Structures are given as C-alpha cells and as structure tokens.
mmCIF file of C-alpha atoms in Angstrom:
data_model
loop_
_atom_site.group_PDB
_atom_site.id
_atom_site.type_symbol
_atom_site.label_atom_id
_atom_site.label_comp_id
_atom_site.label_asym_id
_atom_site.label_seq_id
_atom_site.Cartn_x
_atom_site.Cartn_y
_atom_site.Cartn_z
ATOM 1 C CA UNK A 30 6.070 11.427 14.126
ATOM 2 C CA UNK A 31 2.428 12.507 13.953
ATOM 3 C CA UNK A 32 0.335 13.719 11.033
ATOM 4 C CA UNK A 33 -1.512 16.125 13.383
ATOM 5 C CA UNK A 34 1.327 18.554 13.931
ATOM 6 C CA UNK A 35 0.169 22.144 13.826
ATOM 7 C CA UNK A 36 3.035 23.264 11.607
ATOM 8 C CA UNK A 37 2.006 21.109 8.629
ATOM 9 C CA UNK A 38 2.427 22.911 5.340
ATOM 10 C CA UNK A 39 -0.431 23.019 2.843
ATOM 11 C CA UNK A 40 1.977 23.425 -0.093
ATOM 12 C CA UNK A 41 2.492 20.553 -2.500
ATOM 13 C CA UNK A 42 5.756 18.610 -2.391
ATOM 14 C CA UNK A 43 7.024 15.761 -4.575
ATOM 15 C CA UNK A 44 6.555 12.095 -3.674
ATOM 16 C CA UNK A 45 9.322 10.374 -5.676
ATOM 17 C CA UNK A 46 8.659 6.992 -4.033
ATOM 18 C CA UNK A 47 5.229 6.697 -5.684
ATOM 19 C CA UNK A 48 5.307 5.606 -9.310
ATOM 20 C CA UNK A 49 2.365 5.927 -11.745
ATOM 21 C CA UNK A 50 1.587 3.194 -14.272
ATOM 22 C CA UNK A 51 -1.197 2.817 -16.816
ATOM 23 C CA UNK A 52 -3.074 -0.414 -17.582
ATOM 24 C CA UNK A 53 -5.315 0.179 -20.566
ATOM 25 C CA UNK A 54 -7.179 -1.614 -23.321
ATOM 26 C CA UNK A 55 -10.251 -3.699 -24.060
ATOM 27 C CA UNK A 56 -9.013 -6.563 -21.880
ATOM 28 C CA UNK A 57 -7.564 -4.376 -19.130
ATOM 29 C CA UNK A 58 -10.412 -5.067 -16.635
ATOM 30 C CA UNK A 59 -10.202 -8.821 -17.155
ATOM 31 C CA UNK A 60 -6.413 -8.766 -16.937
ATOM 32 C CA UNK A 61 -6.374 -6.689 -13.736
ATOM 33 C CA UNK A 62 -9.062 -8.855 -12.163
ATOM 34 C CA UNK A 63 -7.087 -12.023 -12.923
ATOM 35 C CA UNK A 64 -3.736 -10.702 -11.652
ATOM 36 C CA UNK A 65 -4.413 -8.380 -8.717
ATOM 37 C CA UNK A 66 -5.546 -9.419 -5.250
ATOM 38 C CA UNK A 67 -8.518 -7.080 -4.807
ATOM 39 C CA UNK A 68 -11.874 -7.152 -6.606
ATOM 40 C CA UNK A 69 -11.275 -4.917 -9.619
ATOM 41 C CA UNK A 70 -14.676 -5.779 -11.116
ATOM 42 C CA UNK A 71 -16.342 -4.129 -8.128
ATOM 43 C CA UNK A 72 -14.413 -0.880 -8.612
ATOM 44 C CA UNK A 73 -16.556 1.809 -10.222
ATOM 45 C CA UNK A 74 -15.139 4.419 -12.610
ATOM 46 C CA UNK A 75 -14.055 7.509 -10.699
ATOM 47 C CA UNK A 76 -13.056 5.497 -7.626
ATOM 48 C CA UNK A 77 -9.896 3.889 -6.268
ATOM 49 C CA UNK A 78 -8.950 1.025 -3.985
ATOM 50 C CA UNK A 79 -5.904 -0.451 -2.292
ATOM 51 C CA UNK A 80 -4.607 -3.423 -4.215
ATOM 52 C CA UNK A 81 -1.504 -5.500 -4.773
ATOM 53 C CA UNK A 82 0.175 -8.263 -6.722
ATOM 54 C CA UNK A 83 1.179 -11.562 -5.151
ATOM 55 C CA UNK A 84 3.505 -14.422 -5.926
ATOM 56 C CA UNK A 85 1.900 -17.849 -6.461
ATOM 57 C CA UNK A 86 2.838 -18.558 -2.830
ATOM 58 C CA UNK A 87 0.723 -15.608 -1.678
ATOM 59 C CA UNK A 88 3.568 -13.216 -0.837
ATOM 60 C CA UNK A 89 3.177 -9.494 -1.587
ATOM 61 C CA UNK A 90 5.299 -8.358 -4.529
ATOM 62 C CA UNK A 91 4.087 -4.756 -4.330
ATOM 63 C CA UNK A 92 1.225 -2.626 -3.045
ATOM 64 C CA UNK A 93 -0.503 0.158 -4.959
ATOM 65 C CA UNK A 94 -3.525 2.394 -5.199
ATOM 66 C CA UNK A 95 -5.606 1.368 -8.220
ATOM 67 C CA UNK A 96 -7.699 4.073 -9.897
ATOM 68 C CA UNK A 97 -10.382 3.267 -12.466
ATOM 69 C CA UNK A 98 -10.714 6.095 -14.985
ATOM 70 C CA UNK A 99 -13.350 4.382 -17.142
ATOM 71 C CA UNK A 100 -14.280 0.932 -18.375
ATOM 72 C CA UNK A 101 -10.924 0.308 -20.084
ATOM 73 C CA UNK A 102 -8.387 2.567 -18.343
ATOM 74 C CA UNK A 103 -6.684 2.180 -14.962
ATOM 75 C CA UNK A 104 -3.896 4.026 -13.161
ATOM 76 C CA UNK A 105 -1.652 2.438 -10.563
ATOM 77 C CA UNK A 106 0.226 4.398 -7.912
ATOM 78 C CA UNK A 107 2.956 1.923 -7.063
ATOM 79 C CA UNK A 108 4.420 2.271 -3.571
ATOM 80 C CA UNK A 109 8.217 2.097 -3.336
ATOM 81 C CA UNK A 110 8.771 -0.737 -5.835
ATOM 82 C CA UNK A 111 10.881 -0.693 -9.002
ATOM 83 C CA UNK A 112 8.307 0.546 -11.525
ATOM 84 C CA UNK A 113 10.098 -0.628 -14.670
ATOM 85 C CA UNK A 114 10.807 -4.053 -13.196
ATOM 86 C CA UNK A 115 7.237 -4.383 -11.950
ATOM 87 C CA UNK A 116 5.796 -3.404 -15.337
ATOM 88 C CA UNK A 117 8.086 -5.778 -17.247
ATOM 89 C CA UNK A 118 7.160 -8.647 -14.953
ATOM 90 C CA UNK A 119 3.445 -7.870 -15.237
ATOM 91 C CA UNK A 120 3.648 -7.720 -19.037
ATOM 92 C CA UNK A 121 4.839 -11.320 -18.997
ATOM 93 C CA UNK A 122 1.257 -12.327 -18.161
ATOM 94 C CA UNK A 123 -0.463 -10.345 -20.921
ATOM 95 C CA UNK A 124 -0.115 -13.165 -23.486
ATOM 96 C CA UNK A 125 -2.709 -12.253 -26.163
ATOM 97 C CA UNK A 126 -4.692 -9.836 -24.011
ATOM 98 C CA UNK A 127 -5.744 -6.604 -25.678
ATOM 99 C CA UNK A 128 -4.131 -4.520 -22.937
ATOM 100 C CA UNK A 129 -0.974 -2.528 -22.303
ATOM 101 C CA UNK A 130 1.096 -1.839 -19.176
ATOM 102 C CA UNK A 131 3.195 1.332 -19.276
ATOM 103 C CA UNK A 132 5.216 3.287 -16.743
ATOM 104 C CA UNK A 133 4.303 6.987 -16.712
ATOM 105 C CA UNK A 134 7.598 8.294 -15.436
ATOM 106 C CA UNK A 135 6.914 11.846 -16.672
ATOM 107 C CA UNK A 136 3.671 12.136 -14.665
ATOM 108 C CA UNK A 137 4.378 14.002 -11.408
ATOM 109 C CA UNK A 138 3.083 12.682 -8.080
ATOM 110 C CA UNK A 139 2.807 15.249 -5.305
ATOM 111 C CA UNK A 140 1.060 15.669 -1.973
ATOM 112 C CA UNK A 141 0.047 18.194 0.657
ATOM 113 C CA UNK A 142 -0.966 18.127 4.304
ATOM 114 C CA UNK A 143 -4.312 19.743 3.529
ATOM 115 C CA UNK A 144 -7.922 18.747 2.923
ATOM 116 C CA UNK A 145 -8.744 17.628 -0.626
ATOM 117 C CA UNK A 146 -10.582 20.192 -2.714
ATOM 118 C CA UNK A 147 -13.084 17.758 -4.269
ATOM 119 C CA UNK A 148 -11.974 14.159 -3.703
ATOM 120 C CA UNK A 149 -13.563 12.248 -0.843
ATOM 121 C CA UNK A 150 -12.971 8.737 0.455
ATOM 122 C CA UNK A 151 -12.608 6.321 -2.438
ATOM 123 C CA UNK A 152 -13.828 8.882 -4.987
ATOM 124 C CA UNK A 153 -11.054 10.757 -6.765
ATOM 125 C CA UNK A 154 -11.620 14.035 -8.591
ATOM 126 C CA UNK A 155 -10.292 15.929 -11.580
ATOM 127 C CA UNK A 156 -8.284 19.006 -10.632
ATOM 128 C CA UNK A 157 -7.363 20.748 -13.867
ATOM 129 C CA UNK A 158 -4.992 18.420 -15.694
ATOM 130 C CA UNK A 159 -4.431 16.347 -12.546
ATOM 131 C CA UNK A 160 -6.304 13.803 -10.446
ATOM 132 C CA UNK A 161 -6.782 14.399 -6.733
ATOM 133 C CA UNK A 162 -7.051 11.632 -4.116
ATOM 134 C CA UNK A 163 -8.197 11.813 -0.514
ATOM 135 C CA UNK A 164 -5.353 10.286 1.551
ATOM 136 C CA UNK A 165 -6.752 11.419 4.898
ATOM 137 C CA UNK A 166 -6.915 9.284 8.006
ATOM 138 C CA UNK A 167 -7.930 9.567 11.658
ATOM 139 C CA UNK A 168 -9.258 13.086 11.162
ATOM 140 C CA UNK A 169 -6.032 14.507 9.720
ATOM 141 C CA UNK A 170 -6.442 15.757 6.128
ATOM 142 C CA UNK A 171 -3.990 14.789 3.407
ATOM 143 C CA UNK A 172 -4.337 15.177 -0.335
ATOM 144 C CA UNK A 173 -2.435 13.493 -3.149
ATOM 145 C CA UNK A 174 -2.161 14.779 -6.713
ATOM 146 C CA UNK A 175 -1.421 12.698 -9.797
ATOM 147 C CA UNK A 176 -0.325 14.899 -12.682
ATOM 148 C CA UNK A 177 -0.407 18.673 -12.904
ATOM 149 C CA UNK A 178 2.617 20.819 -12.213
ATOM 150 C CA UNK A 179 5.688 19.188 -10.763
ATOM 151 C CA UNK A 180 6.223 20.094 -7.114
ATOM 152 C CA UNK A 181 9.470 20.862 -5.364
ATOM 153 C CA UNK A 182 11.346 18.085 -3.608
ATOM 154 C CA UNK A 183 11.214 18.316 0.185
ATOM 155 C CA UNK A 184 12.824 15.292 1.903
ATOM 156 C CA UNK A 185 11.543 16.337 5.327
ATOM 157 C CA UNK A 186 7.902 16.521 4.230
ATOM 158 C CA UNK A 187 8.220 13.350 2.134
ATOM 159 C CA UNK A 188 9.594 11.492 5.158
ATOM 160 C CA UNK A 189 6.776 12.862 7.284
ATOM 161 C CA UNK A 190 4.223 11.662 4.730
ATOM 162 C CA UNK A 191 5.716 8.180 4.794
ATOM 163 C CA UNK A 192 5.646 8.138 8.594
ATOM 164 C CA UNK A 193 1.970 9.098 8.504
ATOM 165 C CA UNK A 194 1.321 6.111 6.241
ATOM 166 C CA UNK A 195 3.006 3.842 8.761
ATOM 167 C CA UNK A 196 1.033 5.041 11.789
ATOM 168 C CA UNK A 197 -2.157 4.266 9.853
ATOM 169 C CA UNK A 198 -0.972 0.751 9.000
ATOM 170 C CA UNK A 199 0.024 1.186 5.360
ATOM 171 C CA UNK A 200 3.184 -0.928 5.013
ATOM 172 C CA UNK A 201 5.703 0.889 2.850
ATOM 173 C CA UNK A 202 7.738 -2.082 1.635
ATOM 174 C CA UNK A 203 11.188 -1.477 0.238
ATOM 175 C CA UNK A 204 12.779 -4.029 -2.102
ATOM 176 C CA UNK A 205 14.265 -5.999 0.800
ATOM 177 C CA UNK A 206 10.739 -6.761 2.071
ATOM 178 C CA UNK A 207 9.128 -7.699 -1.259
ATOM 179 C CA UNK A 208 7.850 -11.276 -1.588
ATOM 180 C CA UNK A 209 8.272 -12.062 2.122
ATOM 181 C CA UNK A 210 4.835 -11.433 3.640
ATOM 182 C CA UNK A 211 1.262 -12.559 3.066
ATOM 183 C CA UNK A 212 -1.606 -10.026 3.001
ATOM 184 C CA UNK A 213 -2.779 -11.330 6.389
ATOM 185 C CA UNK A 214 0.652 -10.915 7.962
ATOM 186 C CA UNK A 215 0.604 -7.301 6.773
ATOM 187 C CA UNK A 216 -2.966 -6.869 8.102
ATOM 188 C CA UNK A 217 -4.121 -5.641 4.695
ATOM 189 C CA UNK A 218 -7.691 -6.493 5.651
ATOM 190 C CA UNK A 219 -7.627 -3.152 7.515
ATOM 191 C CA UNK A 220 -7.181 -1.420 4.152
ATOM 192 C CA UNK A 221 -9.689 -3.714 2.378
ATOM 193 C CA UNK A 222 -6.831 -4.404 -0.012
ATOM 194 C CA UNK A 223 -7.545 -8.018 -0.936
ATOM 195 C CA UNK A 224 -10.493 -10.293 -1.686
ATOM 196 C CA UNK A 225 -11.127 -13.886 -0.647
ATOM 197 C CA UNK A 226 -14.294 -14.228 -2.720
ATOM 198 C CA UNK A 227 -13.633 -12.830 -6.200
ATOM 199 C CA UNK A 228 -12.059 -15.944 -7.723
ATOM 200 C CA UNK A 229 -8.637 -16.922 -8.979
ATOM 201 C CA UNK A 230 -5.544 -14.724 -8.942
ATOM 202 C CA UNK A 231 -1.901 -15.507 -8.135
ATOM 203 C CA UNK A 232 -1.652 -16.554 -4.489
ATOM 204 C CA UNK A 233 -5.436 -16.655 -4.026
ATOM 205 C CA UNK A 234 -5.480 -20.239 -2.764
ATOM 206 C CA UNK A 235 -3.022 -19.406 0.035
ATOM 207 C CA UNK A 236 -4.871 -16.214 0.967
ATOM 208 C CA UNK A 237 -8.294 -17.917 1.011
ATOM 209 C CA UNK A 238 -7.075 -20.958 2.951
ATOM 210 C CA UNK A 239 -5.461 -18.765 5.606
ATOM 211 C CA UNK A 240 -8.639 -16.701 5.867
ATOM 212 C CA UNK A 241 -11.224 -19.459 6.019
ATOM 213 C CA UNK A 242 -9.205 -21.830 8.217
ATOM 214 C CA UNK A 243 -8.113 -19.074 10.579
ATOM 215 C CA UNK A 244 -4.452 -19.956 10.195
ATOM 216 C CA UNK A 245 -2.968 -16.446 10.469
ATOM 217 C CA UNK A 246 -0.466 -16.498 13.327
ATOM 218 C CA UNK A 247 1.172 -13.121 12.745
ATOM 219 C CA UNK A 248 -0.083 -9.619 12.031
ATOM 220 C CA UNK A 249 1.102 -6.058 11.641
ATOM 221 C CA UNK A 250 1.920 -3.955 14.692
ATOM 222 C CA UNK A 251 2.985 -0.348 15.079
ATOM 223 C CA UNK A 252 6.090 0.435 17.120
ATOM 224 C CA UNK A 253 7.749 3.579 18.405
ATOM 225 C CA UNK A 254 11.441 2.809 18.645
ATOM 226 C CA UNK A 255 14.159 4.393 20.763
ATOM 227 C CA UNK A 256 16.383 4.690 17.699
ATOM 228 C CA UNK A 257 15.735 4.510 13.932
ATOM 229 C CA UNK A 258 15.115 0.946 12.774
ATOM 230 C CA UNK A 259 15.909 -0.792 9.511
ATOM 231 C CA UNK A 260 13.573 -3.129 7.604
ATOM 232 C CA UNK A 261 14.431 -6.708 8.411
ATOM 233 C CA UNK A 262 15.618 -5.941 11.935
ATOM 234 C CA UNK A 263 14.548 -8.509 14.511
ATOM 235 C CA UNK A 264 12.067 -7.559 17.232
ATOM 236 C CA UNK A 265 12.337 -9.618 20.412
ATOM 237 C CA UNK A 266 9.259 -10.449 22.516
ATOM 238 C CA UNK A 267 8.555 -12.661 25.503
ATOM 239 C CA UNK A 268 6.173 -14.612 23.256
ATOM 240 C CA UNK A 269 8.480 -14.977 20.259
ATOM 241 C CA UNK A 270 10.195 -12.937 17.603
ATOM 242 C CA UNK A 271 9.117 -10.652 14.810
ATOM 243 C CA UNK A 272 10.656 -8.401 12.181
ATOM 244 C CA UNK A 273 10.483 -4.769 11.123
ATOM 245 C CA UNK A 274 8.916 -4.465 7.657
ATOM 246 C CA UNK A 275 8.926 -0.656 7.288
ATOM 247 C CA UNK A 276 10.347 2.260 9.228
ATOM 248 C CA UNK A 277 10.654 6.033 9.073
ATOM 249 C CA UNK A 278 12.388 7.912 11.838
ATOM 250 C CA UNK A 279 11.210 6.414 15.117
ATOM 251 C CA UNK A 280 7.966 5.039 13.622
ATOM 252 C CA UNK A 281 7.987 1.444 12.452
ATOM 253 C CA UNK A 282 5.717 -1.406 11.409
ATOM 254 C CA UNK A 283 6.590 -4.970 12.347
ATOM 255 C CA UNK A 284 5.070 -8.384 11.750
ATOM 256 C CA UNK A 285 4.648 -9.868 15.230
ATOM 257 C CA UNK A 286 3.048 -13.050 16.619
ATOM 258 C CA UNK A 287 -0.635 -12.889 17.478
ATOM 259 C CA UNK A 288 -0.784 -13.484 21.215
ATOM 260 C CA UNK A 289 -3.196 -12.288 23.895
ATOM 261 C CA UNK A 290 -0.421 -11.648 26.436
ATOM 262 C CA UNK A 291 1.046 -8.120 26.699
ATOM 263 C CA UNK A 292 4.050 -7.582 24.444
ATOM 264 C CA UNK A 293 7.180 -5.745 25.561
ATOM 265 C CA UNK A 294 9.105 -5.481 22.310
ATOM 266 C CA UNK A 295 12.820 -4.822 22.133
ATOM 267 C CA UNK A 296 14.817 -3.785 19.104
ATOM 268 C CA UNK A 297 18.308 -5.016 19.757
ATOM 269 C CA UNK A 298 19.087 -3.992 23.342
ATOM 270 C CA UNK A 299 16.692 -1.018 23.320
ATOM 271 C CA UNK A 300 13.019 -1.189 24.354
ATOM 272 C CA UNK A 301 10.300 -0.238 21.869
ATOM 273 C CA UNK A 302 6.768 0.956 22.537
ATOM 274 C CA UNK A 303 3.816 -0.947 21.071
ATOM 275 C CA UNK A 304 1.178 1.507 19.785
ATOM 276 C CA UNK A 305 -2.260 1.060 18.177
ATOM 277 C CA UNK A 306 -2.652 1.450 14.436
ATOM 278 C CA UNK A 307 -4.671 4.576 13.692
ATOM 279 C CA UNK A 308 -7.859 4.383 11.660
ATOM 280 C CA UNK A 309 -8.080 5.691 8.137
ATOM 281 C CA UNK A 310 -6.692 5.045 4.668
ATOM 282 C CA UNK A 311 -9.225 2.235 4.104
ATOM 283 C CA UNK A 312 -11.219 2.638 0.898
#
C-alpha cells in the first residue's frame, strides 16, 4: 500500500487508534523530561517531537507525538496503546509533582491525505479550535488534526494511513508488542525519538550503553508480504530469525538481525520482499 496513490481523498476521516492526553502544571516539563525518552527540555513551544516511555529495562511501553503548547502544557498523541491504562501508570510517578495527566477522550483526532494548511515539519499550527500537524513523508502530503469537528469513520482510509506510517518506519505497536523492543531494535533513531545525552529517564542506562558500545544486533526492516501478517509472527532468514512487530494489509515492519549478507525473508512458507524504509516523519 502506498501513500502516493492518485485517488487519495483530501477529506478528513477519524483516527480512533490515536489517543490524546494532556500533561499540565508547573512541574510538567520536569516530569516529562524525567520520564520520557526524548529531550523534552529542547522542545520549543509550538513544536512537536516523537517520544516514548520505556520500562526500566529499556523496552518501549508506548510511542507518541509530544506537542508543547507553552511552558507548562503538553499534549500527547498516543499511538495504539490503552490510553486510560497508560495515564494511570504514568500518574504513579507523579508523587508530589505539581502536574496532572489526563486522557482527553472527547477530543477528536482526524487526518487527511492533503498538504497541511499552516503546519510545517515539527511546527504545529492553530486551525480554528484545532491543532494541525504536518505528518508528511517522502514527498507525499498528510495532515493530522487534533480537535475541531469530529470526522466520519472510514476504516479503509484509516488502514491506509496506518500502512503509510509503516512504510516510513513508524512502528505501530499493538498491545501484544508493548514492552518487548528497545528503541534501537525499532530503529527509532530514524525518527529522532530518543536521546542518549539528556540524562536519566527509565531505561536510559540500557539505551545509552547499547548506543555507545555499539551493541545493537537487530533493527527495523520493512517487508511486503504475500499474505497479511500478524504481529509476533516469525520471519525466517538464512542469517537467523526475526519477528513482525506491526502490519497492515501486505505492509509490515519486522525486527531482523543486522547482517551485511542479502536477506531472503520468509513468513511461514511464503516468501516476503525486503523493502527500504522511506524517508520522512522525522521531526
């Protein structure tokens, strides 16, 4: 599935798998900097970044887009995870911090296969009572809207959007894949989604050690499969095995061994095609 198809609609459609949360308060910047894997202190108001939350063992609990509204207010667009469970777990680390974590279930999230009106790159823009993000990649425009009028549900367009994320290397992790993979195994350096220099956060020691000692032995790869794949499915290679971490239609992402020899992946008894990850989505 390609995000360059000529029949792409410019109308907005709902993205029910993206969940907005608010992190607000005097201590919100300090709290986010201490918990999340990217450098929140370096994020300027009016901009957004890819970010995530890790276990102490450096495994990705969830990925999200983090927007900074001002000095004390952030919005998270949580990908695929259980928003209420995520928020409750995150609140367990607030202690006496002057900050709140709330799920904004009533705030619509919608998208369109069209160029953003005002947002560009990491800079988001106000669009009436909504915020607009530039979700484009590899020359194909996509826009995402947080707030505003609720859009109609369109499963076909929503599935196409998810497939576009995959071909650009954004791992859409369902609950079965949470807490299994390190940022390096998911190649999140491509999205500039984590920091090895900002200081302590859960899992930071594992992430930094892997980075500075060059110990990453697996990375993300894009596959085109002969039949729809399921997350967790084994991928067989001459050089070893790997696993599917996300899939939509015939597009899939897998964590595979790093090896200079050509890979001929197989999913079950069927061959799969190894494809390059497209550029884009990095902020």
